[in-house]
PDB file of C-alpha atoms in Angstrom:
ATOM      1  CA  MET A 115     -46.052  22.869  66.522  1.00 43.00           C
ATOM      2  CA  GLY A 116     -48.522  24.625  63.777  1.00 46.00           C
ATOM      3  CA  PRO A 117     -51.930  23.436  62.738  1.00 47.00           C
ATOM      4  CA  GLN A 118     -53.001  19.827  62.368  1.00 48.00           C
ATOM      5  CA  LYS A 119     -52.290  19.823  58.728  1.00 52.00           C
ATOM      6  CA  ASP A 120     -48.657  21.198  59.066  1.00 54.00           C
ATOM      7  CA  THR A 121     -48.126  17.919  61.333  1.00 54.00           C
ATOM      8  CA  LEU A 122     -46.257  14.573  59.660  1.00 57.00           C
ATOM      9  CA  PHE A 123     -47.084  12.581  63.180  1.00 58.00           C
ATOM     10  CA  ARG A 124     -43.568  11.990  63.389  1.00 60.00           C
ATOM     11  CA  SER A 125     -42.497  11.342  67.122  1.00 66.00           C
ATOM     12  CA  SER A 126     -39.254  13.841  66.563  1.00 68.00           C
ATOM     13  CA  ASP A 127     -39.367  17.481  67.069  1.00 74.00           C
ATOM     14  CA  MET A 128     -39.576  19.509  64.009  1.00 76.00           C
ATOM     15  CA  SER A 129     -38.719  22.940  62.981  1.00 81.00           C
ATOM     16  CA  LEU A 130     -40.550  25.671  60.751  1.00 83.00           C
ATOM     17  CA  THR A 131     -38.020  27.207  58.961  1.00 84.00           C
ATOM     18  CA  GLN A 132     -38.407  29.725  55.921  1.00 85.00           C
ATOM     19  CA  LEU A 133     -35.660  29.816  53.430  1.00 85.00           C
ATOM     20  CA  TYR A 134     -35.025  32.719  51.069  1.00 86.00           C
ATOM     21  CA  ILE A 135     -33.071  31.399  47.924  1.00 87.00           C
ATOM     22  CA  ALA A 136     -32.068  33.104  44.979  1.00 89.00           C
ATOM     23  CA  ASN A 137     -33.488  31.421  42.061  1.00 82.00           C
ATOM     24  CA  GLU A 138     -29.916  31.090  40.003  1.00 84.00           C
ATOM     25  CA  ILE A 139     -29.230  28.416  42.670  1.00 87.00           C
ATOM     26  CA  GLY A 140     -32.723  27.496  43.622  1.00 83.00           C
ATOM     27  CA  ARG A 141     -32.866  24.023  41.825  1.00 81.00           C
ATOM     28  CA  GLU A 142     -29.329  22.999  43.253  1.00 83.00           C
ATOM     29  CA  VAL A 143     -30.007  24.024  47.101  1.00 87.00           C
ATOM     30  CA  VAL A 144     -33.562  22.331  46.944  1.00 84.00           C
ATOM     31  CA  SER A 145     -32.124  18.876  45.056  1.00 82.00           C
ATOM     32  CA  ALA A 146     -29.597  18.988  47.809  1.00 84.00           C
ATOM     33  CA  LEU A 147     -31.813  19.313  50.326  1.00 86.00           C
ATOM     34  CA  GLY A 148     -34.472  16.740  49.004  1.00 80.00           C
ATOM     35  CA  GLU A 149     -31.104  14.123  48.985  1.00 79.00           C
ATOM     36  CA  LEU A 150     -31.319  14.625  52.603  1.00 81.00           C
ATOM     37  CA  GLY A 151     -34.328  13.180  52.877  1.00 77.00           C
ATOM     38  CA  GLU A 152     -34.871  15.594  56.283  1.00 79.00           C
ATOM     39  CA  VAL A 153     -37.080  18.161  54.628  1.00 82.00           C
ATOM     40  CA  GLN A 154     -40.461  18.783  54.333  1.00 80.00           C
ATOM     41  CA  PHE A 155     -41.244  21.494  51.412  1.00 80.00           C
ATOM     42  CA  ARG A 156     -44.123  23.759  51.976  1.00 81.00           C
ATOM     43  CA  ASP A 157     -45.827  25.451  49.272  1.00 80.00           C
ATOM     44  CA  LEU A 158     -46.404  29.166  50.296  1.00 82.00           C
ATOM     45  CA  ASN A 159     -48.370  29.727  47.112  1.00 82.00           C
ATOM     46  CA  SER A 160     -50.784  27.010  46.909  1.00 84.00           C
ATOM     47  CA  GLU A 161     -53.626  29.243  45.595  1.00 88.00           C
ATOM     48  CA  THR A 162     -51.620  29.918  42.079  1.00 86.00           C
ATOM     49  CA  THR A 163     -52.411  27.259  39.364  1.00 82.00           C
ATOM     50  CA  ALA A 164     -49.535  25.574  37.721  1.00 73.00           C
ATOM     51  CA  PHE A 165     -49.691  27.630  34.934  1.00 75.00           C
ATOM     52  CA  GLN A 166     -49.267  30.992  36.561  1.00 81.00           C
ATOM     53  CA  ARG A 167     -45.751  29.784  38.319  1.00 80.00           C
ATOM     54  CA  THR A 168     -42.404  30.789  37.162  1.00 79.00           C
ATOM     55  CA  PHE A 169     -41.413  27.412  36.387  1.00 79.00           C
ATOM     56  CA  THR A 170     -44.235  26.216  34.045  1.00 83.00           C
ATOM     57  CA  LYS A 171     -41.967  26.252  30.681  1.00 86.00           C
ATOM     58  CA  GLU A 172     -39.753  23.757  32.301  1.00 85.00           C
ATOM     59  CA  ILE A 173     -42.607  21.540  34.022  1.00 84.00           C
ATOM     60  CA  ARG A 174     -43.973  21.365  29.892  1.00 88.00           C
ATOM     61  CA  ARG A 175     -40.426  20.410  29.036  1.00 90.00           C
ATOM     62  CA  LEU A 176     -40.055  17.940  31.301  1.00 89.00           C
ATOM     63  CA  ASP A 177     -43.589  16.395  30.780  1.00 92.00           C
ATOM     64  CA  ASN A 178     -42.529  16.542  26.748  1.00 94.00           C
ATOM     65  CA  VAL A 179     -39.206  14.573  27.839  1.00 94.00           C
ATOM     66  CA  GLU A 180     -41.823  12.094  30.040  1.00 94.00           C
ATOM     67  CA  ARG A 181     -43.686  11.349  26.706  1.00 96.00           C
ATOM     68  CA  GLN A 182     -40.699  10.544  24.592  1.00 96.00           C
ATOM     69  CA  LEU A 183     -39.331   7.976  27.190  1.00 93.00           C
ATOM     70  CA  ARG A 184     -42.610   6.673  27.084  1.00 95.00           C
ATOM     71  CA  TYR A 185     -42.500   6.181  23.786  1.00 95.00           C
ATOM     72  CA  PHE A 186     -39.184   4.568  23.791  1.00 95.00           C
ATOM     73  CA  HIS A 187     -40.346   2.302  26.004  1.00 94.00           C
ATOM     74  CA  THR A 188     -43.222   0.937  23.681  1.00 95.00           C
ATOM     75  CA  GLN A 189     -41.046   0.772  20.821  1.00 94.00           C
ATOM     76  CA  LEU A 190     -38.330  -1.226  22.558  1.00 93.00           C
ATOM     77  CA  GLU A 191     -41.400  -3.363  23.468  1.00 93.00           C
ATOM     78  CA  LYS A 192     -42.727  -3.433  20.094  1.00 91.00           C
ATOM     79  CA  ALA A 193     -39.191  -4.583  18.987  1.00 90.00           C
ATOM     80  CA  SER A 194     -38.718  -6.932  21.795  1.00 93.00           C
ATOM     81  CA  ILE A 195     -35.723  -5.369  22.788  1.00 92.00           C
ATOM     82  CA  PRO A 196     -34.646  -5.937  26.464  1.00 92.00           C
ATOM     83  CA  MET A 197     -34.232  -2.636  28.909  1.00 88.00           C
ATOM     84  CA  ARG A 198     -31.189  -2.955  31.067  1.00 86.00           C
ATOM     85  CA  SER A 199     -32.092  -3.032  34.721  1.00 84.00           C
ATOM     86  CA  GLN A 200     -32.456   0.466  36.755  1.00 78.00           C
ATOM     87  CA  TYR A 201     -29.812  -1.091  39.338  1.00 80.00           C
ATOM     88  CA  GLU A 202     -26.981  -1.415  36.842  1.00 81.00           C
ATOM     89  CA  PHE A 203     -26.599   2.381  36.660  1.00 77.00           C
ATOM     90  CA  PRO A 204     -25.003   3.838  39.544  1.00 78.00           C
ATOM     91  CA  ASN A 205     -26.441   6.278  41.917  1.00 70.00           C
ATOM     92  CA  ILE A 206     -30.445   6.256  40.271  1.00 67.00           C
ATOM     93  CA  LEU A 207     -31.776   8.420  43.620  1.00 67.00           C
ATOM     94  CA  ALA A 208     -29.317  11.588  42.840  1.00 72.00           C
ATOM     95  CA  ALA A 209     -30.731  14.261  41.053  1.00 75.00           C
ATOM     96  CA  PRO A 210     -29.582  14.776  37.769  1.00 80.00           C
ATOM     97  CA  SER A 211     -28.075  18.715  37.514  1.00 79.00           C
ATOM     98  CA  ALA A 212     -29.864  21.151  35.184  1.00 79.00           C
ATOM     99  CA  SER A 213     -27.038  20.734  32.271  1.00 86.00           C
ATOM    100  CA  GLU A 214     -27.489  16.790  32.424  1.00 87.00           C
ATOM    101  CA  ILE A 215     -31.659  17.325  32.177  1.00 87.00           C
ATOM    102  CA  ASP A 216     -30.991  19.849  29.282  1.00 90.00           C
ATOM    103  CA  GLU A 217     -28.764  17.390  27.455  1.00 93.00           C
ATOM    104  CA  LEU A 218     -31.731  14.241  27.997  1.00 91.00           C
ATOM    105  CA  ALA A 219     -34.174  16.700  26.732  1.00 94.00           C
ATOM    106  CA  GLU A 220     -31.709  17.247  23.482  1.00 95.00           C
ATOM    107  CA  ARG A 221     -30.925  13.858  23.270  1.00 95.00           C
ATOM    108  CA  SER A 222     -34.777  12.296  23.820  1.00 95.00           C
ATOM    109  CA  GLU A 223     -35.887  14.749  20.937  1.00 96.00           C
ATOM    110  CA  SER A 224     -33.234  13.531  18.601  1.00 96.00           C
ATOM    111  CA  LEU A 225     -33.883  10.197  19.126  1.00 95.00           C
ATOM    112  CA  GLU A 226     -37.663  10.568  18.968  1.00 96.00           C
ATOM    113  CA  GLN A 227     -37.151  11.867  15.523  1.00 96.00           C
ATOM    114  CA  ARG A 228     -35.033   9.621  14.304  1.00 96.00           C
ATOM    115  CA  ILE A 229     -37.157   6.319  15.694  1.00 94.00           C
ATOM    116  CA  ALA A 230     -40.206   8.034  14.010  1.00 94.00           C
ATOM    117  CA  SER A 231     -38.094   8.497  10.596  1.00 96.00           C
ATOM    118  CA  LEU A 232     -36.964   4.962  10.630  1.00 94.00           C
ATOM    119  CA  ASN A 233     -40.682   3.707  11.471  1.00 93.00           C
ATOM    120  CA  ASP A 234     -41.589   5.693   8.494  1.00 95.00           C
ATOM    121  CA  SER A 235     -39.000   4.171   6.354  1.00 95.00           C
ATOM    122  CA  TYR A 236     -40.094   0.807   7.498  1.00 92.00           C
ATOM    123  CA  GLU A 237     -43.686   1.292   6.817  1.00 93.00           C
ATOM    124  CA  THR A 238     -42.565   2.665   3.573  1.00 94.00           C
ATOM    125  CA  LEU A 239     -40.723  -0.639   2.631  1.00 94.00           C
ATOM    126  CA  LYS A 240     -43.746  -2.971   3.690  1.00 91.00           C
ATOM    127  CA  ARG A 241     -46.102  -1.278   1.638  1.00 92.00           C
ATOM    128  CA  ARG A 242     -43.381  -1.276  -1.515  1.00 91.00           C
ATOM    129  CA  GLU A 243     -42.828  -5.212  -0.579  1.00 84.00           C
ATOM    130  CA  VAL A 244     -46.679  -6.175  -1.031  1.00 71.00           C
TER     131      VAL A 244
END
């Protein structure tokens, strides 16, 4: 077994394996391995900051989607609209594909614009009413 920082305090034997994965299929391979729940990943570029990594643009885009989802949740609460339970959705633990993430990003951008426009219209109507 390696140095102390590499251990997970498990009683089962582990092997350290290094995989070389093409960039084109990296996301799908890591997702499939992660869903198995039998793999621990080590960052071999730990000295590299998040902004120096190759996937920084994607992380920023996903951070924006997360912000939009929080905004939607706030708007739902503000309007007293109940949300469906997460248990109503099939296989919530499965990682979404790249195309599903792209679709979510596009839809959330469109919905954010629509909600902002509706909120602006509502505020305008309230001012005219008074």
